[in-house]
PDB file of C-alpha atoms in Angstrom:
ATOM      1  CA  MET A 639     -40.760 110.034 -32.395  1.00  0.00           C
ATOM      2  CA  SER A 640     -42.382 108.309 -29.246  1.00  0.00           C
ATOM      3  CA  ALA A 641     -42.962 105.262 -31.058  1.00  0.00           C
ATOM      4  CA  ALA A 642     -39.570 105.177 -32.301  1.00  0.00           C
ATOM      5  CA  VAL A 643     -38.251 105.530 -28.905  1.00  0.00           C
ATOM      6  CA  ASP A 644     -40.396 103.110 -27.472  1.00  0.00           C
ATOM      7  CA  TRP A 645     -39.246 100.544 -30.015  1.00  0.00           C
ATOM      8  CA  LEU A 646     -35.565 101.203 -29.229  1.00  0.00           C
ATOM      9  CA  SER A 647     -35.903 100.914 -25.735  1.00  0.00           C
ATOM     10  CA  ALA A 648     -38.503  97.853 -25.192  1.00  0.00           C
ATOM     11  CA  PRO A 649     -35.728  95.075 -25.839  1.00  0.00           C
ATOM     12  CA  TRP A 650     -33.770  96.549 -22.763  1.00  0.00           C
ATOM     13  CA  GLU A 651     -36.663  96.040 -20.550  1.00  0.00           C
ATOM     14  CA  HIS A 652     -35.672  92.255 -20.478  1.00  0.00           C
ATOM     15  CA  VAL A 653     -32.501  91.110 -18.555  1.00  0.00           C
ATOM     16  CA  PHE A 654     -31.718  88.505 -21.188  1.00  0.00           C
ATOM     17  CA  MET A 655     -31.888  90.985 -23.909  1.00  0.00           C
ATOM     18  CA  GLN A 656     -29.387  93.375 -21.995  1.00  0.00           C
ATOM     19  CA  ARG A 657     -26.951  90.469 -21.736  1.00  0.00           C
ATOM     20  CA  ALA A 658     -27.556  89.671 -25.425  1.00  0.00           C
ATOM     21  CA  PHE A 659     -26.599  93.350 -26.633  1.00  0.00           C
ATOM     22  CA  LEU A 660     -23.492  93.192 -24.210  1.00  0.00           C
ATOM     23  CA  VAL A 661     -21.945  90.203 -25.760  1.00  0.00           C
ATOM     24  CA  ALA A 662     -23.284  91.026 -29.060  1.00  0.00           C
ATOM     25  CA  VAL A 663     -21.592  94.524 -28.870  1.00  0.00           C
ATOM     26  CA  ILE A 664     -18.311  92.996 -27.548  1.00  0.00           C
ATOM     27  CA  CYS A 665     -18.058  90.184 -30.175  1.00  0.00           C
ATOM     28  CA  GLY A 666     -18.754  92.528 -32.850  1.00  0.00           C
ATOM     29  CA  VAL A 667     -15.991  95.209 -31.670  1.00  0.00           C
ATOM     30  CA  VAL A 668     -13.372  92.180 -31.154  1.00  0.00           C
ATOM     31  CA  CYS A 669     -14.162  90.310 -34.138  1.00  0.00           C
ATOM     32  CA  GLY A 670     -13.871  93.674 -36.044  1.00  0.00           C
ATOM     33  CA  VAL A 671     -10.310  94.463 -34.856  1.00  0.00           C
ATOM     34  CA  ILE A 672      -8.854  90.755 -35.245  1.00  0.00           C
ATOM     35  CA  GLY A 673     -10.479  90.287 -38.539  1.00  0.00           C
ATOM     36  CA  CYS A 674      -8.673  93.309 -39.782  1.00  0.00           C
ATOM     37  CA  PHE A 675      -5.372  91.268 -39.425  1.00  0.00           C
ATOM     38  CA  VAL A 676      -7.150  88.485 -41.041  1.00  0.00           C
ATOM     39  CA  VAL A 677      -8.235  90.308 -44.044  1.00  0.00           C
ATOM     40  CA  LEU A 678      -5.006  92.183 -44.668  1.00  0.00           C
ATOM     41  CA  ARG A 679      -3.170  88.908 -44.626  1.00  0.00           C
ATOM     42  CA  GLY A 680      -5.620  87.603 -47.348  1.00  0.00           C
ATOM     43  CA  MET A 681      -6.108  84.614 -44.827  1.00  0.00           C
ATOM     44  CA  ALA A 682     -10.037  84.226 -44.483  1.00  0.00           C
ATOM     45  CA  PHE A 683      -9.784  80.653 -44.833  1.00  0.00           C
ATOM     46  CA  ILE A 684      -8.064  80.241 -41.708  1.00  0.00           C
ATOM     47  CA  GLY A 685     -10.854  81.732 -39.747  1.00  0.00           C
ATOM     48  CA  ASP A 686     -13.149  78.970 -41.447  1.00  0.00           C
ATOM     49  CA  THR A 687     -10.765  76.325 -40.389  1.00  0.00           C
ATOM     50  CA  VAL A 688     -10.360  77.599 -37.007  1.00  0.00           C
ATOM     51  CA  ALA A 689     -14.168  77.570 -36.756  1.00  0.00           C
ATOM     52  CA  HIS A 690     -14.230  74.193 -37.873  1.00  0.00           C
ATOM     53  CA  ALA A 691     -11.291  73.053 -35.436  1.00  0.00           C
ATOM     54  CA  VAL A 692     -13.211  74.095 -32.528  1.00  0.00           C
ATOM     55  CA  PHE A 693     -15.943  71.394 -33.595  1.00  0.00           C
ATOM     56  CA  PRO A 694     -14.035  68.305 -32.652  1.00  0.00           C
ATOM     57  CA  GLY A 695     -12.982  69.806 -29.532  1.00  0.00           C
ATOM     58  CA  VAL A 696     -16.795  70.569 -28.600  1.00  0.00           C
ATOM     59  CA  ALA A 697     -17.467  67.006 -29.567  1.00  0.00           C
ATOM     60  CA  ILE A 698     -14.903  65.452 -27.408  1.00  0.00           C
ATOM     61  CA  ALA A 699     -16.127  67.915 -24.476  1.00  0.00           C
ATOM     62  CA  PHE A 700     -19.555  66.644 -24.991  1.00  0.00           C
ATOM     63  CA  VAL A 701     -18.593  62.948 -24.682  1.00  0.00           C
ATOM     64  CA  LEU A 702     -16.589  63.504 -21.889  1.00  0.00           C
ATOM     65  CA  GLY A 703     -19.032  65.984 -20.047  1.00  0.00           C
ATOM     66  CA  VAL A 704     -16.805  68.957 -19.737  1.00  0.00           C
ATOM     67  CA  ASP A 705     -17.304  72.604 -20.667  1.00  0.00           C
ATOM     68  CA  PHE A 706     -18.055  72.866 -24.397  1.00  0.00           C
ATOM     69  CA  VAL A 707     -16.101  76.426 -24.851  1.00  0.00           C
ATOM     70  CA  LEU A 708     -13.094  74.998 -22.847  1.00  0.00           C
ATOM     71  CA  GLY A 709     -12.948  72.042 -25.258  1.00  0.00           C
ATOM     72  CA  GLY A 710     -13.339  74.178 -28.664  1.00  0.00           C
ATOM     73  CA  ALA A 711     -10.623  76.602 -27.128  1.00  0.00           C
ATOM     74  CA  LEU A 712      -8.108  73.867 -26.759  1.00  0.00           C
ATOM     75  CA  ALA A 713      -8.811  72.053 -30.298  1.00  0.00           C
ATOM     76  CA  GLY A 714      -8.725  75.493 -32.043  1.00  0.00           C
ATOM     77  CA  LEU A 715      -5.346  76.408 -30.586  1.00  0.00           C
ATOM     78  CA  LEU A 716      -3.794  73.131 -31.226  1.00  0.00           C
ATOM     79  CA  THR A 717      -4.944  73.270 -34.462  1.00  0.00           C
ATOM     80  CA  ALA A 718      -3.554  76.824 -35.020  1.00  0.00           C
ATOM     81  CA  LEU A 719      -0.166  75.433 -33.671  1.00  0.00           C
ATOM     82  CA  LEU A 720      -0.101  72.733 -35.962  1.00  0.00           C
ATOM     83  CA  ILE A 721      -1.008  74.863 -39.074  1.00  0.00           C
ATOM     84  CA  THR A 722       1.679  77.375 -38.041  1.00  0.00           C
ATOM     85  CA  VAL A 723       4.445  74.490 -37.553  1.00  0.00           C
ATOM     86  CA  VAL A 724       3.555  72.803 -40.949  1.00  0.00           C
ATOM     87  CA  SER A 725       3.237  76.000 -42.755  1.00  0.00           C
ATOM     88  CA  GLN A 726       7.077  76.816 -42.241  1.00  0.00           C
ATOM     89  CA  ASN A 727       7.677  74.192 -44.943  1.00  0.00           C
ATOM     90  CA  ARG A 728       8.419  76.452 -47.929  1.00  0.00           C
ATOM     91  CA  ARG A 729       7.114  73.813 -50.240  1.00  0.00           C
ATOM     92  CA  LEU A 730       3.573  74.107 -49.072  1.00  0.00           C
ATOM     93  CA  ARG A 731       1.721  77.156 -49.364  1.00  0.00           C
ATOM     94  CA  GLU A 732      -0.211  78.196 -46.436  1.00  0.00           C
ATOM     95  CA  ASP A 733      -3.765  77.679 -47.841  1.00  0.00           C
ATOM     96  CA  THR A 734      -2.653  74.217 -48.770  1.00  0.00           C
ATOM     97  CA  VAL A 735      -1.823  73.353 -45.143  1.00  0.00           C
ATOM     98  CA  ILE A 736      -4.815  74.965 -44.033  1.00  0.00           C
ATOM     99  CA  GLY A 737      -7.209  73.015 -46.354  1.00  0.00           C
ATOM    100  CA  VAL A 738      -5.622  69.733 -45.125  1.00  0.00           C
ATOM    101  CA  PHE A 739      -6.461  70.562 -41.559  1.00  0.00           C
ATOM    102  CA  PHE A 740      -9.842  72.181 -42.311  1.00  0.00           C
ATOM    103  CA  ALA A 741     -11.150  68.819 -43.555  1.00  0.00           C
ATOM    104  CA  ALA A 742      -9.248  66.762 -40.817  1.00  0.00           C
ATOM    105  CA  ALA A 743     -10.709  68.681 -37.901  1.00  0.00           C
ATOM    106  CA  PHE A 744     -14.356  68.605 -39.179  1.00  0.00           C
ATOM    107  CA  SER A 745     -14.265  65.058 -40.109  1.00  0.00           C
ATOM    108  CA  LEU A 746     -12.919  64.186 -36.588  1.00  0.00           C
ATOM    109  CA  GLY A 747     -15.579  66.024 -34.869  1.00  0.00           C
ATOM    110  CA  ILE A 748     -17.986  63.922 -37.086  1.00  0.00           C
ATOM    111  CA  VAL A 749     -16.376  60.649 -36.063  1.00  0.00           C
ATOM    112  CA  VAL A 750     -16.379  61.685 -32.288  1.00  0.00           C
ATOM    113  CA  LEU A 751     -19.990  62.634 -32.299  1.00  0.00           C
ATOM    114  CA  SER A 752     -20.969  59.297 -34.241  1.00  0.00           C
ATOM    115  CA  SER A 753     -20.073  57.477 -30.864  1.00  0.00           C
ATOM    116  CA  ALA A 754     -22.450  59.614 -28.692  1.00  0.00           C
ATOM    117  CA  PRO A 755     -26.166  59.014 -29.533  1.00  0.00           C
ATOM    118  CA  GLY A 756     -28.497  62.004 -28.685  1.00  0.00           C
ATOM    119  CA  TYR A 757     -25.814  64.619 -29.246  1.00  0.00           C
ATOM    120  CA  SER A 758     -27.867  66.875 -31.855  1.00  0.00           C
ATOM    121  CA  GLY A 759     -30.220  68.833 -29.648  1.00  0.00           C
ATOM    122  CA  SER A 760     -27.187  69.620 -27.003  1.00  0.00           C
ATOM    123  CA  LEU A 761     -24.964  71.059 -29.653  1.00  0.00           C
ATOM    124  CA  GLU A 762     -27.514  73.148 -31.424  1.00  0.00           C
ATOM    125  CA  SER A 763     -26.657  76.254 -29.603  1.00  0.00           C
ATOM    126  CA  PHE A 764     -22.916  75.670 -30.583  1.00  0.00           C
ATOM    127  CA  LEU A 765     -23.632  75.506 -34.379  1.00  0.00           C
ATOM    128  CA  PHE A 766     -26.278  78.108 -34.673  1.00  0.00           C
ATOM    129  CA  GLY A 767     -25.651  80.286 -31.468  1.00  0.00           C
ATOM    130  CA  GLN A 768     -28.224  80.945 -28.566  1.00  0.00           C
ATOM    131  CA  ILE A 769     -27.225  84.434 -27.644  1.00  0.00           C
ATOM    132  CA  LEU A 770     -30.741  84.870 -25.626  1.00  0.00           C
ATOM    133  CA  GLY A 771     -29.416  82.270 -23.276  1.00  0.00           C
ATOM    134  CA  ILE A 772     -26.308  83.812 -22.172  1.00  0.00           C
ATOM    135  CA  SER A 773     -25.750  84.161 -18.396  1.00  0.00           C
ATOM    136  CA  ASP A 774     -23.937  86.854 -16.083  1.00  0.00           C
ATOM    137  CA  GLY A 775     -21.159  84.563 -16.036  1.00  0.00           C
ATOM    138  CA  ASP A 776     -20.787  84.176 -19.870  1.00  0.00           C
ATOM    139  CA  VAL A 777     -21.187  88.070 -20.242  1.00  0.00           C
ATOM    140  CA  ARG A 778     -18.180  88.409 -17.537  1.00  0.00           C
ATOM    141  CA  ALA A 779     -16.091  85.617 -19.483  1.00  0.00           C
ATOM    142  CA  VAL A 780     -16.699  87.239 -22.957  1.00  0.00           C
ATOM    143  CA  ALA A 781     -15.851  90.799 -21.508  1.00  0.00           C
ATOM    144  CA  ALA A 782     -12.750  89.727 -19.809  1.00  0.00           C
ATOM    145  CA  THR A 783     -11.490  87.747 -22.876  1.00  0.00           C
ATOM    146  CA  GLY A 784     -12.456  90.522 -25.409  1.00  0.00           C
ATOM    147  CA  ALA A 785     -10.253  92.896 -23.432  1.00  0.00           C
ATOM    148  CA  GLY A 786      -7.572  90.708 -23.473  1.00  0.00           C
ATOM    149  CA  LEU A 787      -7.609  90.467 -27.243  1.00  0.00           C
ATOM    150  CA  LEU A 788      -7.811  93.932 -27.921  1.00  0.00           C
ATOM    151  CA  ALA A 789      -4.979  94.972 -25.705  1.00  0.00           C
ATOM    152  CA  ALA A 790      -2.824  91.904 -27.542  1.00  0.00           C
ATOM    153  CA  ALA A 791      -3.925  93.212 -30.771  1.00  0.00           C
ATOM    154  CA  PHE A 792      -2.825  96.638 -29.918  1.00  0.00           C
ATOM    155  CA  ALA A 793       0.295  95.817 -28.550  1.00  0.00           C
ATOM    156  CA  LEU A 794       1.154  93.563 -31.523  1.00  0.00           C
ATOM    157  CA  ARG A 795      -0.457  95.926 -34.514  1.00  0.00           C
ATOM    158  CA  LYS A 796       2.705  96.992 -36.069  1.00  0.00           C
ATOM    159  CA  GLU A 797       4.603  93.603 -36.067  1.00  0.00           C
ATOM    160  CA  LEU A 798       1.336  91.822 -37.215  1.00  0.00           C
ATOM    161  CA  VAL A 799       0.790  94.395 -40.183  1.00  0.00           C
ATOM    162  CA  ALA A 800       4.451  93.922 -41.271  1.00  0.00           C
ATOM    163  CA  VAL A 801       4.352  90.212 -41.441  1.00  0.00           C
ATOM    164  CA  SER A 802       0.659  90.587 -43.418  1.00  0.00           C
ATOM    165  CA  LEU A 803       2.206  92.894 -46.078  1.00  0.00           C
ATOM    166  CA  ASP A 804       5.596  91.042 -46.584  1.00  0.00           C
ATOM    167  CA  ARG A 805       6.558  88.118 -44.649  1.00  0.00           C
ATOM    168  CA  GLU A 806      10.060  87.655 -46.581  1.00  0.00           C
ATOM    169  CA  SER A 807      10.864  91.406 -45.381  1.00  0.00           C
ATOM    170  CA  ALA A 808       9.483  91.029 -42.089  1.00  0.00           C
ATOM    171  CA  ARG A 809      11.697  87.926 -41.345  1.00  0.00           C
ATOM    172  CA  ALA A 810      14.822  89.683 -42.902  1.00  0.00           C
ATOM    173  CA  ALA A 811      14.145  92.603 -40.350  1.00  0.00           C
ATOM    174  CA  GLY A 812      14.387  90.012 -37.609  1.00  0.00           C
ATOM    175  CA  LEU A 813      10.619  89.913 -36.766  1.00  0.00           C
ATOM    176  CA  PRO A 814       9.772  86.592 -34.950  1.00  0.00           C
ATOM    177  CA  VAL A 815       7.591  85.606 -37.797  1.00  0.00           C
ATOM    178  CA  PHE A 816       6.718  82.193 -36.216  1.00  0.00           C
ATOM    179  CA  ARG A 817       5.523  83.509 -32.816  1.00  0.00           C
ATOM    180  CA  LEU A 818       3.562  86.277 -34.517  1.00  0.00           C
ATOM    181  CA  ASP A 819       1.885  83.761 -36.595  1.00  0.00           C
ATOM    182  CA  MET A 820       1.104  81.712 -33.666  1.00  0.00           C
ATOM    183  CA  ALA A 821      -0.189  85.120 -31.823  1.00  0.00           C
ATOM    184  CA  LEU A 822      -2.480  85.597 -34.555  1.00  0.00           C
ATOM    185  CA  TYR A 823      -3.961  82.296 -34.907  1.00  0.00           C
ATOM    186  CA  ALA A 824      -4.335  82.293 -30.914  1.00  0.00           C
ATOM    187  CA  MET A 825      -6.143  85.703 -31.305  1.00  0.00           C
ATOM    188  CA  VAL A 826      -8.337  84.258 -34.252  1.00  0.00           C
ATOM    189  CA  THR A 827      -9.323  81.160 -32.053  1.00  0.00           C
ATOM    190  CA  ALA A 828     -10.006  83.375 -29.014  1.00  0.00           C
ATOM    191  CA  ALA A 829     -12.432  85.699 -30.924  1.00  0.00           C
ATOM    192  CA  ILE A 830     -14.190  82.643 -32.642  1.00  0.00           C
ATOM    193  CA  VAL A 831     -14.635  81.052 -29.135  1.00  0.00           C
ATOM    194  CA  ILE A 832     -16.283  83.916 -27.485  1.00  0.00           C
ATOM    195  CA  SER A 833     -18.489  84.561 -30.610  1.00  0.00           C
ATOM    196  CA  LEU A 834     -19.911  81.058 -30.774  1.00  0.00           C
ATOM    197  CA  GLN A 835     -22.842  81.840 -28.577  1.00  0.00           C
ATOM    198  CA  ALA A 836     -23.608  84.938 -30.334  1.00  0.00           C
ATOM    199  CA  VAL A 837     -23.611  83.563 -34.020  1.00  0.00           C
ATOM    200  CA  GLY A 838     -22.709  79.965 -33.734  1.00  0.00           C
ATOM    201  CA  ASN A 839     -20.078  78.015 -35.434  1.00  0.00           C
ATOM    202  CA  VAL A 840     -21.724  77.909 -38.737  1.00  0.00           C
ATOM    203  CA  LEU A 841     -21.922  81.870 -39.051  1.00  0.00           C
ATOM    204  CA  VAL A 842     -18.831  82.849 -36.920  1.00  0.00           C
ATOM    205  CA  LEU A 843     -16.722  83.461 -40.021  1.00  0.00           C
ATOM    206  CA  ALA A 844     -18.914  86.198 -41.228  1.00  0.00           C
ATOM    207  CA  LEU A 845     -18.520  88.336 -37.991  1.00  0.00           C
ATOM    208  CA  LEU A 846     -14.910  88.035 -38.043  1.00  0.00           C
ATOM    209  CA  ILE A 847     -14.488  88.733 -41.830  1.00  0.00           C
ATOM    210  CA  THR A 848     -17.444  90.647 -43.240  1.00  0.00           C
ATOM    211  CA  PRO A 849     -16.939  94.056 -40.951  1.00  0.00           C
ATOM    212  CA  ALA A 850     -13.317  94.037 -41.763  1.00  0.00           C
ATOM    213  CA  ALA A 851     -14.013  93.538 -45.390  1.00  0.00           C
ATOM    214  CA  CYS A 852     -16.257  96.441 -45.425  1.00  0.00           C
ATOM    215  CA  ALA A 853     -13.670  98.719 -43.470  1.00  0.00           C
ATOM    216  CA  ARG A 854     -11.051  97.685 -46.414  1.00  0.00           C
ATOM    217  CA  LEU A 855     -13.543  99.194 -48.948  1.00  0.00           C
ATOM    218  CA  LEU A 856     -14.083 102.373 -47.010  1.00  0.00           C
ATOM    219  CA  THR A 857     -10.682 103.299 -46.256  1.00  0.00           C
ATOM    220  CA  ASP A 858      -6.819 102.958 -47.311  1.00  0.00           C
ATOM    221  CA  ARG A 859      -5.511 103.830 -43.819  1.00  0.00           C
ATOM    222  CA  LEU A 860      -4.985 100.955 -41.210  1.00  0.00           C
ATOM    223  CA  GLY A 861      -5.812 103.366 -38.395  1.00  0.00           C
ATOM    224  CA  ALA A 862      -9.039 104.167 -39.817  1.00  0.00           C
ATOM    225  CA  MET A 863      -9.700 100.583 -40.754  1.00  0.00           C
ATOM    226  CA  LEU A 864      -9.285  99.345 -37.011  1.00  0.00           C
ATOM    227  CA  LEU A 865     -11.586 101.917 -35.969  1.00  0.00           C
ATOM    228  CA  LEU A 866     -14.365 101.411 -38.721  1.00  0.00           C
ATOM    229  CA  ALA A 867     -14.307  97.481 -38.584  1.00  0.00           C
ATOM    230  CA  PRO A 868     -15.224  97.360 -34.900  1.00  0.00           C
ATOM    231  CA  ALA A 869     -17.818 100.090 -35.309  1.00  0.00           C
ATOM    232  CA  ILE A 870     -19.451  98.197 -38.234  1.00  0.00           C
ATOM    233  CA  GLY A 871     -19.539  94.819 -36.113  1.00  0.00           C
ATOM    234  CA  ALA A 872     -21.014  96.264 -33.167  1.00  0.00           C
ATOM    235  CA  LEU A 873     -23.855  97.976 -35.156  1.00  0.00           C
ATOM    236  CA  CYS A 874     -24.662  95.304 -37.227  1.00  0.00           C
ATOM    237  CA  SER A 875     -24.766  93.215 -34.156  1.00  0.00           C
ATOM    238  CA  LEU A 876     -27.301  95.596 -32.529  1.00  0.00           C
ATOM    239  CA  ALA A 877     -29.009  95.856 -35.369  1.00  0.00           C
ATOM    240  CA  GLY A 878     -29.464  92.159 -36.005  1.00  0.00           C
ATOM    241  CA  LEU A 879     -30.390  91.582 -32.423  1.00  0.00           C
ATOM    242  CA  TYR A 880     -33.520  94.464 -32.722  1.00  0.00           C
ATOM    243  CA  LEU A 881     -34.664  92.653 -35.742  1.00  0.00           C
ATOM    244  CA  SER A 882     -34.641  89.329 -33.992  1.00  0.00           C
ATOM    245  CA  TYR A 883     -36.633  90.725 -31.002  1.00  0.00           C
ATOM    246  CA  GLU A 884     -38.947  92.455 -33.501  1.00  0.00           C
ATOM    247  CA  LEU A 885     -39.547  89.663 -35.992  1.00  0.00           C
ATOM    248  CA  GLY A 886     -38.948  86.443 -33.673  1.00  0.00           C
ATOM    249  CA  LEU A 887     -36.282  85.133 -36.150  1.00  0.00           C
ATOM    250  CA  ALA A 888     -33.056  83.585 -35.281  1.00  0.00           C
ATOM    251  CA  ALA A 889     -30.602  86.353 -34.008  1.00  0.00           C
ATOM    252  CA  GLY A 890     -27.416  84.880 -35.086  1.00  0.00           C
ATOM    253  CA  GLY A 891     -28.444  84.608 -39.028  1.00  0.00           C
ATOM    254  CA  LEU A 892     -29.944  88.215 -38.751  1.00  0.00           C
ATOM    255  CA  ILE A 893     -26.786  89.486 -37.435  1.00  0.00           C
ATOM    256  CA  VAL A 894     -24.910  88.047 -40.203  1.00  0.00           C
ATOM    257  CA  LEU A 895     -27.561  89.209 -42.932  1.00  0.00           C
ATOM    258  CA  VAL A 896     -27.404  92.704 -41.559  1.00  0.00           C
ATOM    259  CA  ALA A 897     -23.554  92.871 -41.756  1.00  0.00           C
ATOM    260  CA  THR A 898     -23.498  91.137 -45.426  1.00  0.00           C
ATOM    261  CA  GLY A 899     -26.216  94.004 -46.449  1.00  0.00           C
ATOM    262  CA  VAL A 900     -23.553  96.603 -45.119  1.00  0.00           C
ATOM    263  CA  PHE A 901     -20.844  94.827 -47.028  1.00  0.00           C
ATOM    264  CA  VAL A 902     -22.977  95.175 -50.546  1.00  0.00           C
ATOM    265  CA  ALA A 903     -23.673  98.712 -49.764  1.00  0.00           C
ATOM    266  CA  CYS A 904     -20.068  99.587 -49.521  1.00  0.00           C
ATOM    267  CA  TRP A 905     -19.036  97.330 -52.098  1.00  0.00           C
ATOM    268  CA  LEU A 906     -21.300  99.352 -54.257  1.00  0.00           C
ATOM    269  CA  LEU A 907     -21.197 102.831 -52.986  1.00  0.00           C
ATOM    270  CA  ALA A 908     -17.471 103.120 -51.023  1.00  0.00           C
ATOM    271  CA  PRO A 909     -16.029 106.643 -51.873  1.00  0.00           C
ATOM    272  CA  ARG A 910     -13.063 105.437 -53.700  1.00  0.00           C
ATOM    273  CA  HIS A 911     -13.378 101.623 -54.248  1.00  0.00           C
ATOM    274  CA  GLY A 912     -17.108 101.250 -54.575  1.00  0.00           C
ATOM    275  CA  LEU A 913     -18.273  99.760 -58.065  1.00  0.00           C
ATOM    276  CA  LEU A 914     -20.589 102.576 -58.829  1.00  0.00           C
ATOM    277  CA  ARG A 915     -17.552 105.093 -58.152  1.00  0.00           C
ATOM    278  CA  ARG A 916     -15.053 103.085 -60.179  1.00  0.00           C
ATOM    279  CA  GLY A 917     -17.750 102.942 -62.872  1.00  0.00           C
ATOM    280  CA  ARG A 918     -17.535 106.727 -63.276  1.00  0.00           C
TER     281      ARG A 918
END
């Protein structure tokens, strides 16, 4: 028992781990909640697109010598706005438009970076995360942004669900579908940006989608899903950090692998929708 307590408390003795735990939990909770609306909408691809859309913004910020997070946020929001506007053309499916901007954004980032030699080391933390190097200011910024996102998601939850389940009925009922689309894309962008330091651009989609997918398998009720997804996201983030501390391996990768393991368990063992239950 004493050994277990020592193992649990040891990482908390380090200030950098305390910061990492706080940011990991906040990102897990925020991405879990926002991810629920993404999964209900069936638009996981938009999360990947926004994550890649952040890339050219960071590249431009690197070339100009300004803050990476600010550049990434602006680029992500601009791409989300373009996707929302172009998607209003009913001749094009939303996933088609997303695919176009997915490739364009990442290509733009590559072109911009090709003009700046020596960029690879500076952007390593952006691509793969650097949660152990987070400062007190980063913790405050993530906490403030996360609180704002949770408040917005709570305020718009009914409207976002209505649009996610049936866009045409929502439009007929008088809901501002365009503005709600823009609000959701903006929330996805913000959730991705605050999570970049935790898991990096390459893995951030998993933190947004996987906990929500687990919750979707475990319950049919939206209220329960909105509680389960952030709980799973936070616990997986904590578990991944503990494993990183113990094994000396990459924190972002372990957080995602733990979340993936939980997803596989839910896929197999979920009470109503698990593979084994359906087989019986």
